[in-house]
Short mmCIF file of C-alpha atoms in Angstrom, two decimals:
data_model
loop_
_atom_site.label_atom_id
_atom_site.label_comp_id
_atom_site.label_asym_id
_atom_site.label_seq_id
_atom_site.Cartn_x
_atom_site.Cartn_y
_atom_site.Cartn_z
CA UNK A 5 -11.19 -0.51 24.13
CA UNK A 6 -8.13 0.02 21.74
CA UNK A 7 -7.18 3.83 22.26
CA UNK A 8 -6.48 5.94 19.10
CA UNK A 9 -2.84 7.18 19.06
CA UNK A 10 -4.05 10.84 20.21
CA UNK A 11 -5.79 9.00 23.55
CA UNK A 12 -3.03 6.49 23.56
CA UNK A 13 -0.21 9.02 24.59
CA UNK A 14 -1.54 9.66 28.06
CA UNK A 15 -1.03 5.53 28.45
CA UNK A 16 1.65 3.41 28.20
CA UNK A 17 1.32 1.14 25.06
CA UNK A 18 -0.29 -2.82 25.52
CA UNK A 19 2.77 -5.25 25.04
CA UNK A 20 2.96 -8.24 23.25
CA UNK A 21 5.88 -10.65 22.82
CA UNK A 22 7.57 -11.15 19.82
CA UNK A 23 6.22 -14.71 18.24
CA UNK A 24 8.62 -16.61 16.64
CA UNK A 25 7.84 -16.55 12.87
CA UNK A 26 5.80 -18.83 11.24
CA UNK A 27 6.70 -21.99 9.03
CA UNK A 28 6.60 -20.99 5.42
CA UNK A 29 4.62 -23.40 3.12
CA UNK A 30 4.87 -23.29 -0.47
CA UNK A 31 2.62 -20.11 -1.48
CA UNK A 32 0.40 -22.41 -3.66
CA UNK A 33 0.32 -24.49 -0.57
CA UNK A 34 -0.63 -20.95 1.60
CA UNK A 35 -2.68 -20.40 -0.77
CA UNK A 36 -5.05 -23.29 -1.10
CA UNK A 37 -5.03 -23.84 2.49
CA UNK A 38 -6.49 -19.93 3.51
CA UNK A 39 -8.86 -19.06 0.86
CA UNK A 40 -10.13 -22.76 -0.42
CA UNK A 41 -14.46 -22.64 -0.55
CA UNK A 42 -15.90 -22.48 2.31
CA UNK A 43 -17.70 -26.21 2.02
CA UNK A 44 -14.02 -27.57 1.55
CA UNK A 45 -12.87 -25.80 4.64
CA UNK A 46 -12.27 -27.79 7.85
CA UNK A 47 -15.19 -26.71 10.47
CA UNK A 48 -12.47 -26.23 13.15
CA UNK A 49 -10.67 -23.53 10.76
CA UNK A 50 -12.88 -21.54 8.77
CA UNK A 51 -10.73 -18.94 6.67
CA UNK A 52 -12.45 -14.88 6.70
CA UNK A 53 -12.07 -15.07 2.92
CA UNK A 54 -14.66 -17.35 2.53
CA UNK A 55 -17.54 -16.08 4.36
CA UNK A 56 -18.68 -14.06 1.32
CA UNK A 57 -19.62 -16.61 -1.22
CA UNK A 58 -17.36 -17.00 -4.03
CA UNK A 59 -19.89 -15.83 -6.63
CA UNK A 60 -20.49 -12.84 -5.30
CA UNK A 61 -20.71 -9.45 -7.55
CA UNK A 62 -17.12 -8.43 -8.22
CA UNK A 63 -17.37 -4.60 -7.86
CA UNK A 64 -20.32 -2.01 -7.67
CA UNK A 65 -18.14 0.46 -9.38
CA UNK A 66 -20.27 3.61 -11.70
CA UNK A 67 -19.82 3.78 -15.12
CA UNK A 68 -18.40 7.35 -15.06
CA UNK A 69 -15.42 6.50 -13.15
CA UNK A 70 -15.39 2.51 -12.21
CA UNK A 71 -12.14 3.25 -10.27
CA UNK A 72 -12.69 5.73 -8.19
CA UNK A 73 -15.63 4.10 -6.88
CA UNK A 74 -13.64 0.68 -6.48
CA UNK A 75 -11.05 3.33 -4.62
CA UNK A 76 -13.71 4.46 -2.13
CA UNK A 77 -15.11 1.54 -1.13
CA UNK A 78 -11.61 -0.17 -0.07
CA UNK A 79 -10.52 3.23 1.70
CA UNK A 80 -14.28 2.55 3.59
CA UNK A 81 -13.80 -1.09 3.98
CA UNK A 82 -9.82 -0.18 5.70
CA UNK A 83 -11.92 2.51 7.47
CA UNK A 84 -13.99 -0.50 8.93
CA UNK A 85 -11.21 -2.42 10.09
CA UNK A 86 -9.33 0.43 12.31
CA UNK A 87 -12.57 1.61 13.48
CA UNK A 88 -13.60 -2.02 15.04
CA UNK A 89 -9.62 -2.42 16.31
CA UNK A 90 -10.78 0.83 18.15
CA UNK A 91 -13.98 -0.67 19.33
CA UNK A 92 -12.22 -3.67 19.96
CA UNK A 93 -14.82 -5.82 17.68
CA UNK A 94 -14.07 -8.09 14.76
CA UNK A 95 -14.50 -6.36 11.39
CA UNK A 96 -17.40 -7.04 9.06
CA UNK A 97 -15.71 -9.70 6.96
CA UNK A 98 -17.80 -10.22 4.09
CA UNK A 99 -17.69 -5.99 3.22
CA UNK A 100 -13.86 -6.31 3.10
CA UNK A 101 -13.66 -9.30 1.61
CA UNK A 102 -15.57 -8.27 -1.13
CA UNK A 103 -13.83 -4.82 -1.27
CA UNK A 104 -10.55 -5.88 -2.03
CA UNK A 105 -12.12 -8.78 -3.99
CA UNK A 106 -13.56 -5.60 -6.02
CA UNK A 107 -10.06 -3.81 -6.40
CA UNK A 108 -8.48 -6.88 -7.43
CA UNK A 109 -10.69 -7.37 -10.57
CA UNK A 110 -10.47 -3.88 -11.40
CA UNK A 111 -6.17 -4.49 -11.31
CA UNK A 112 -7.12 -7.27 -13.79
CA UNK A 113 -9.54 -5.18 -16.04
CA UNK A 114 -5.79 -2.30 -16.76
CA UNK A 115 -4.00 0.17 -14.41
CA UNK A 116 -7.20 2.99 -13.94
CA UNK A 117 -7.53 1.94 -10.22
CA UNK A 118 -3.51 2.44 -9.70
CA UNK A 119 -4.02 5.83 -11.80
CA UNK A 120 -6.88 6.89 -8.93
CA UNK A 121 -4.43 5.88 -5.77
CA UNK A 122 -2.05 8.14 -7.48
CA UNK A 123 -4.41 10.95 -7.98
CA UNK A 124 -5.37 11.11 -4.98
CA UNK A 125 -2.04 10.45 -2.70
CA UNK A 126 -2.22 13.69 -1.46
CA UNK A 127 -5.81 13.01 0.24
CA UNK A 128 -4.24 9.82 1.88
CA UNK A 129 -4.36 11.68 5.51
CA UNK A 130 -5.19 8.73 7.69
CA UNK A 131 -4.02 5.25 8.19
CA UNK A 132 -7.25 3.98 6.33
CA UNK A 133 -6.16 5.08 3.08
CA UNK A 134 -3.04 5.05 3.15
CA UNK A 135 -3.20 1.21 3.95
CA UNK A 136 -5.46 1.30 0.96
CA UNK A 137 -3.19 2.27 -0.99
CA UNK A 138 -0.80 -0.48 0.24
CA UNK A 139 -3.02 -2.86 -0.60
CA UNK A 140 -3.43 -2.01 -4.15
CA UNK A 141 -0.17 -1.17 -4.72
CA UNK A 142 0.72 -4.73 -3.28
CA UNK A 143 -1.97 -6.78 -5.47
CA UNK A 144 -0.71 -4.61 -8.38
CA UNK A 145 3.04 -6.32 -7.49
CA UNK A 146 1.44 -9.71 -6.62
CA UNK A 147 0.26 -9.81 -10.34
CA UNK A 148 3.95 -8.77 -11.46
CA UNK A 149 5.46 -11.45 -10.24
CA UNK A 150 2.05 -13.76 -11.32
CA UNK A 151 0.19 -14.43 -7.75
CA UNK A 152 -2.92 -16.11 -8.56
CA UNK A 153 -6.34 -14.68 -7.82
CA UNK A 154 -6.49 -16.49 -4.43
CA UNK A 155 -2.88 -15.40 -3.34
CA UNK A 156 -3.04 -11.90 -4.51
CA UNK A 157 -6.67 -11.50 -2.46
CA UNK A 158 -4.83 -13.12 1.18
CA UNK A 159 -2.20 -10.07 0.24
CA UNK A 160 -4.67 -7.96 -0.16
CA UNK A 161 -6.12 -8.35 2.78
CA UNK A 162 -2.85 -7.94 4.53
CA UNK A 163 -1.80 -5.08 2.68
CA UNK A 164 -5.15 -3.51 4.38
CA UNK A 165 -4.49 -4.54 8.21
CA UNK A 166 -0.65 -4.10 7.81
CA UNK A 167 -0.40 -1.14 9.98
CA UNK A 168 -3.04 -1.30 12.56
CA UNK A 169 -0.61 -1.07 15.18
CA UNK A 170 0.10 2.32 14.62
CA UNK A 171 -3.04 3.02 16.51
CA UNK A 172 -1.20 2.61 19.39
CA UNK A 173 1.71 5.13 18.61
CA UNK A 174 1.83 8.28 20.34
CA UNK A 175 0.59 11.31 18.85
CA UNK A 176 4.13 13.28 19.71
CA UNK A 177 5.94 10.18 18.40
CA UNK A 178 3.96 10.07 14.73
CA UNK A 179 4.55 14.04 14.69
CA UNK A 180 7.94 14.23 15.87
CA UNK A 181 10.80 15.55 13.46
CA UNK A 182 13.62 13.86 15.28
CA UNK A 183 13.21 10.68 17.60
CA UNK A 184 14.53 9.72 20.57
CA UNK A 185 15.74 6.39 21.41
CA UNK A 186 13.04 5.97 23.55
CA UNK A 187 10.19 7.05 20.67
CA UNK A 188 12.20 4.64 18.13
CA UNK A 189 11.94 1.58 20.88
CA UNK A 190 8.10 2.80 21.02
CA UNK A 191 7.66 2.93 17.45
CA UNK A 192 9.15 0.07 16.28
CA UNK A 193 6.64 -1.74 18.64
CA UNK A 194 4.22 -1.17 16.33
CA UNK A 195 4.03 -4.47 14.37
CA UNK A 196 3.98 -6.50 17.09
CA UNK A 197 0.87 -4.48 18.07
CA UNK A 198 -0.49 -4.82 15.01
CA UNK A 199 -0.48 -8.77 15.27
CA UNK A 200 -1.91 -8.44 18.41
CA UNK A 201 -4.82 -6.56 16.89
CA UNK A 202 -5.59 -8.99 14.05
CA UNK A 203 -5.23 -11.65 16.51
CA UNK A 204 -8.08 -10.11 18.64
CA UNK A 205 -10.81 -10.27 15.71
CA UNK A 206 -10.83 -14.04 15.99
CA UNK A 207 -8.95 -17.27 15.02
CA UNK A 208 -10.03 -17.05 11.34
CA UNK A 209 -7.46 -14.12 11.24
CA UNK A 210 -4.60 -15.50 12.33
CA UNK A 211 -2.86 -16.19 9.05
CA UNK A 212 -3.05 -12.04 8.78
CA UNK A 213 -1.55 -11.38 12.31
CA UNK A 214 1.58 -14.33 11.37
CA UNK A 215 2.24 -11.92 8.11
CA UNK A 216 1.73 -8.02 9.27
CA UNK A 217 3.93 -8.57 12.11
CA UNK A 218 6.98 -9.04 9.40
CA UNK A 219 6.37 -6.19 7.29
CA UNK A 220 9.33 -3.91 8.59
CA UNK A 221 11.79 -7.23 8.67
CA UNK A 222 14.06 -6.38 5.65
CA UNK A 223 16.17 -8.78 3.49
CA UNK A 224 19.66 -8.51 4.86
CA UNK A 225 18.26 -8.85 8.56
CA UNK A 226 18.33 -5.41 9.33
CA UNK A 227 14.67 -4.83 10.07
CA UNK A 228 12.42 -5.50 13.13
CA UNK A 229 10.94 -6.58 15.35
CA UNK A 230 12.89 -9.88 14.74
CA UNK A 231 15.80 -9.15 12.30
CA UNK A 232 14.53 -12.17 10.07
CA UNK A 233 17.15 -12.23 7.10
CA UNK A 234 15.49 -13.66 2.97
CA UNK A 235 13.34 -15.44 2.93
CA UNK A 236 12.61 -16.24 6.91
CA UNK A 237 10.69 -13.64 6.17
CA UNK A 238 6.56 -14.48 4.34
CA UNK A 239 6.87 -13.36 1.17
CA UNK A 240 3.72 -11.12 1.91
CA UNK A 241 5.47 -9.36 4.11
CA UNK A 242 8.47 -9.01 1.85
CA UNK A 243 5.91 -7.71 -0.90
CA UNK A 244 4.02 -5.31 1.84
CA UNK A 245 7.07 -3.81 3.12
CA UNK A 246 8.66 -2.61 0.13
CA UNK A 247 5.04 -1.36 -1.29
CA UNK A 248 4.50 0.47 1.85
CA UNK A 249 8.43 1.99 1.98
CA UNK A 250 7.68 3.45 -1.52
CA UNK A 251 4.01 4.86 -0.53
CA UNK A 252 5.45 6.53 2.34
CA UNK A 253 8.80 7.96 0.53
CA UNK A 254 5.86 9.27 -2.18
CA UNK A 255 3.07 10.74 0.65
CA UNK A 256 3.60 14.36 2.47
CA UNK A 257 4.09 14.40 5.86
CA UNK A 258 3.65 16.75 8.32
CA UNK A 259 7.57 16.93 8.81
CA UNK A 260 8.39 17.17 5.55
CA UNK A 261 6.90 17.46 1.81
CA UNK A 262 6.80 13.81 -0.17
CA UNK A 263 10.43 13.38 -1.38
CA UNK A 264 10.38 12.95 -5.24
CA UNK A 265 9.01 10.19 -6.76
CA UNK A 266 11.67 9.47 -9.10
CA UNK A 267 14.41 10.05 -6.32
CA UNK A 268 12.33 8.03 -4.21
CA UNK A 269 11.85 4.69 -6.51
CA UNK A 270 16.03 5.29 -7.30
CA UNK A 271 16.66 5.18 -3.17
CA UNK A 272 14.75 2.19 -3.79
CA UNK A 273 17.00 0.91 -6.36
CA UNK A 274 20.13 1.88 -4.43
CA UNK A 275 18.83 -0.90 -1.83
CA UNK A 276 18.50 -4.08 -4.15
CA UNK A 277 19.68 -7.04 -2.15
CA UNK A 278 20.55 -5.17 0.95
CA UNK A 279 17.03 -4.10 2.13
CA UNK A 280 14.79 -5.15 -0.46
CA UNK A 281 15.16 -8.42 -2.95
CA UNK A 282 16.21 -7.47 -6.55
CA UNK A 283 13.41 -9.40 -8.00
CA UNK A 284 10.73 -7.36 -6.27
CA UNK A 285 12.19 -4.30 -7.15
CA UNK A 286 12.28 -5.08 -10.59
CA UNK A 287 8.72 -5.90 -10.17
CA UNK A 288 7.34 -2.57 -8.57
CA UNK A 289 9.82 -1.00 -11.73
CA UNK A 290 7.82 -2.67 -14.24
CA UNK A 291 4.95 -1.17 -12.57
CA UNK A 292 5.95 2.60 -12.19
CA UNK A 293 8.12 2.70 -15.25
CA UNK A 294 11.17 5.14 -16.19
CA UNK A 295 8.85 7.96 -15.16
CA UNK A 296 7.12 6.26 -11.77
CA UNK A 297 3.49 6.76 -11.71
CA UNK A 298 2.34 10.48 -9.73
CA UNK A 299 5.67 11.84 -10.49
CA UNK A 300 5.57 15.42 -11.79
CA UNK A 301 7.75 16.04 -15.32
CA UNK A 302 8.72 18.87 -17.07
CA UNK A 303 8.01 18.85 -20.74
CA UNK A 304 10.16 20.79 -22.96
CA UNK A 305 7.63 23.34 -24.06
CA UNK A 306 7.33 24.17 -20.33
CA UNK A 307 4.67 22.57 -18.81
CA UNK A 308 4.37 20.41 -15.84
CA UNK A 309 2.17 17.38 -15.00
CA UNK A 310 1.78 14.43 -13.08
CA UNK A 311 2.29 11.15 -14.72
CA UNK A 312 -0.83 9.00 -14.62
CA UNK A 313 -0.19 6.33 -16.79
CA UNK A 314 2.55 4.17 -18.50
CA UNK A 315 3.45 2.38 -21.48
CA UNK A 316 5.61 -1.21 -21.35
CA UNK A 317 5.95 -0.16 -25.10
CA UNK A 318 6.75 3.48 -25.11
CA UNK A 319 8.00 3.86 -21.73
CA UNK A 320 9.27 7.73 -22.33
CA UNK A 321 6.33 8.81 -23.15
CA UNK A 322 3.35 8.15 -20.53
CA UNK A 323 0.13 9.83 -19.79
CA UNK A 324 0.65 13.09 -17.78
CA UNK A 325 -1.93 15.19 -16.16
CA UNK A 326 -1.20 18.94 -17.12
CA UNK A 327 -0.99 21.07 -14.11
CA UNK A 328 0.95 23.81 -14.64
CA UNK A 329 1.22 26.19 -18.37
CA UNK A 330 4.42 27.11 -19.77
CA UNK A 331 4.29 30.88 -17.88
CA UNK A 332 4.31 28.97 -14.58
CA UNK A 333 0.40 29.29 -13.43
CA UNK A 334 -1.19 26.40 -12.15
CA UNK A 335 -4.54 25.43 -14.32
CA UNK A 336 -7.96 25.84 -12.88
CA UNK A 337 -8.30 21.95 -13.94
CA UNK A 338 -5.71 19.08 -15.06
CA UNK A 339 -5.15 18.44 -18.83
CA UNK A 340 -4.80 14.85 -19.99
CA UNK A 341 -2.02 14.56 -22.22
CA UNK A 342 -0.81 11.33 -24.01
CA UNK A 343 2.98 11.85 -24.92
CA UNK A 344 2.41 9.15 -27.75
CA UNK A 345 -0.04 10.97 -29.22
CA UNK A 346 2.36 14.15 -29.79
CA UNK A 347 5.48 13.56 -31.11
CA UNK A 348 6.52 17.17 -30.27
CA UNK A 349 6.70 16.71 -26.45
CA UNK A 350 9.19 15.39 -24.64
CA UNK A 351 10.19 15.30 -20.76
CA UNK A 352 12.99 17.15 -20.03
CA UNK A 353 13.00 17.06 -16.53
CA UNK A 354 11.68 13.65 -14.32
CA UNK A 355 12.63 15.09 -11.09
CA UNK A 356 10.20 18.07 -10.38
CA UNK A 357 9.89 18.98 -6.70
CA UNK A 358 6.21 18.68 -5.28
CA UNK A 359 6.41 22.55 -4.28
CA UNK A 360 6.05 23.78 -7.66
CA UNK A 361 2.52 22.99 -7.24
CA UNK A 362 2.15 25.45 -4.36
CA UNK A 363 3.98 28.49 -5.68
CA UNK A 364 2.42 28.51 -8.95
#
């Protein structure tokens, strides 16, 4: 049985070696080739995908809040998948499958289910949602940079098994504030575990396992486990590990408070072409806007909120969530407050510290 990090730090962690990466076929060659129907799939290869039938229903959202209900069940179908890597058992494919199917159709129908991840990033205290949160932050990007519906469901699916290898981490390695060079060495195992998981639930996983063992490679070779450089590295990957450096600049740790999402997408910036590809970046830009999405802004009559939504055509002024009155007390409930509704607000200040929250 796969040990959870807490039981895995009175044994030394499984080994795998390092697979030489994959060949890289032409995504809409990748893309036909994992997730084509099942009757057109080879019997010797048959794809996880496609063992829920293509017509199935889309989502099984409530009409009250159709997001947050597409939210839960992907956090419960990620849930799934780490519990069975613990079990050592395959996950139930057709539940994911149709989970992230679910949250992709809801990215199609506007931004509400991005809105809900950002809500509730301060809830994301296990691996389960946070890679939830990958994943939709991921098929969010895949739709910048115009994935199809069968490409941006295979990154989906990766986006929710990137990190399964962290299971194997030890718990004084995941809490440590400073690491040693032999917790690094142990760390940076990590995605070489996680292909080793995925590989475990079966052959129809495989594709998965070649992509989540890249997502810490970084453009100008200076990742691991491999040091691929461009575009040696699957463009999933490349897509994965820039969503997931930007989820985990933007989540509290136990270490340290989430740094500031507006210092954290300009770090971001600061690495185009070095660690990160320009054109990606520009891509998760377009997404978060001038004001990224769950920052917290000062407005110039004094209050604070989060911002929850954005505008390609009035990008100063998005949706903010009203958390804190001009006298500094924090409201019993948020506010909703459209900047282009009310010309007299204005941000004055993009770069509020998360702590505000706590001492008011």
């Amino acid at each position: 049985m796969l040990r959870s990090s807490r039981q895995a730090r009175h044994l030394p962690s499984p080994t795998s070696p390092v697979l030489p990466p994959p060949p890289l076929p032409p995504p809409e060659a990748e893309a036909g080739e994992l997730l084509q129907p099942v009757e057109e799939q080879p019997a010797t290869d048959t794809v996880v995908a496609e063992q829920i039938p293509s017509d199935a229903p889309p989502e099984t959202a409530t009409e009250d809040n159709p997001a947050r209900t597409v939210f839960d069940d992907l956090t419960q179908a990620a849930a799934s998948i780490f519990a069975a890597a613990e079990a050592d058992a395959a996950p139930e494919a057709p539940m994911v499958v149709a989970a992230v199917r679910a949250a992709l159709h809801s990215l199609e129908s506007g931004d509400q289910l991005l809105t809900e991840t950002v809500r509730r990033r301060s809830e994301a205290d296990s691996w389960s949602h946070r890679s939830a949160n990958v994943a939709i932050m991921a098929m969010r990007l895949g739709r910048g940079v115009h994935f199809d519906e069968r490409r941006n469901l295979a990154l989906g699916l990766c986006g929710l098994m990137h990190d399964l290898g962290m299971l194997t981490v030890p718990e004084e390695v995941l809490s440590a504030n400073r690491l040693s060079p032999e917790q690094l060495k142990s760390l940076r195992q990590h995605p070489v575990e996680s292909q080793r998981i995925v590989r475990t639930f079966g052959k129809a996983f495989d594709w998965i396992a070649k992509v989540v063992v890249q997502v810490h490679e970084r453009h100008d070779g200076s990742g691991y486990p491999m040091g691929l450089v461009g575009e040696e590295i699957h463009e999933f990957a490349r897509i994965i590990g820039l969503v997931d450096t930007y989820e985990a600049m933007a989540q509290p740790r136990a270490d340290r408070q989430a740094r500031v999402v507006y210092n954290a997408l300009k770090e971001i910036i600061d690495q185009r072409n070095s660690l990160f590809e320009r054109s990606l970046i520009k891509a998760l830009i377009d997404i978060v806007s001038i004001f990224p999405l769950g920052s917290l802004v000062k407005l110039n009559n004094g209050e604070i909120g989060r911002v929850v939504g954005t505008s390609r055509l009035h990008p100063t002024r998005p949706t903010v969530d009203i958390l804190v009155d001009p006298r500094g007390r924090r409201l019993p409930e948020a506010r909703l407050l459209n900047l282009q509704d009310e010309p007299m607000l204005y941000i004055v200040d993009p770069a509020i510290e998360e702590g505000v929250l706590t001492r008011s």
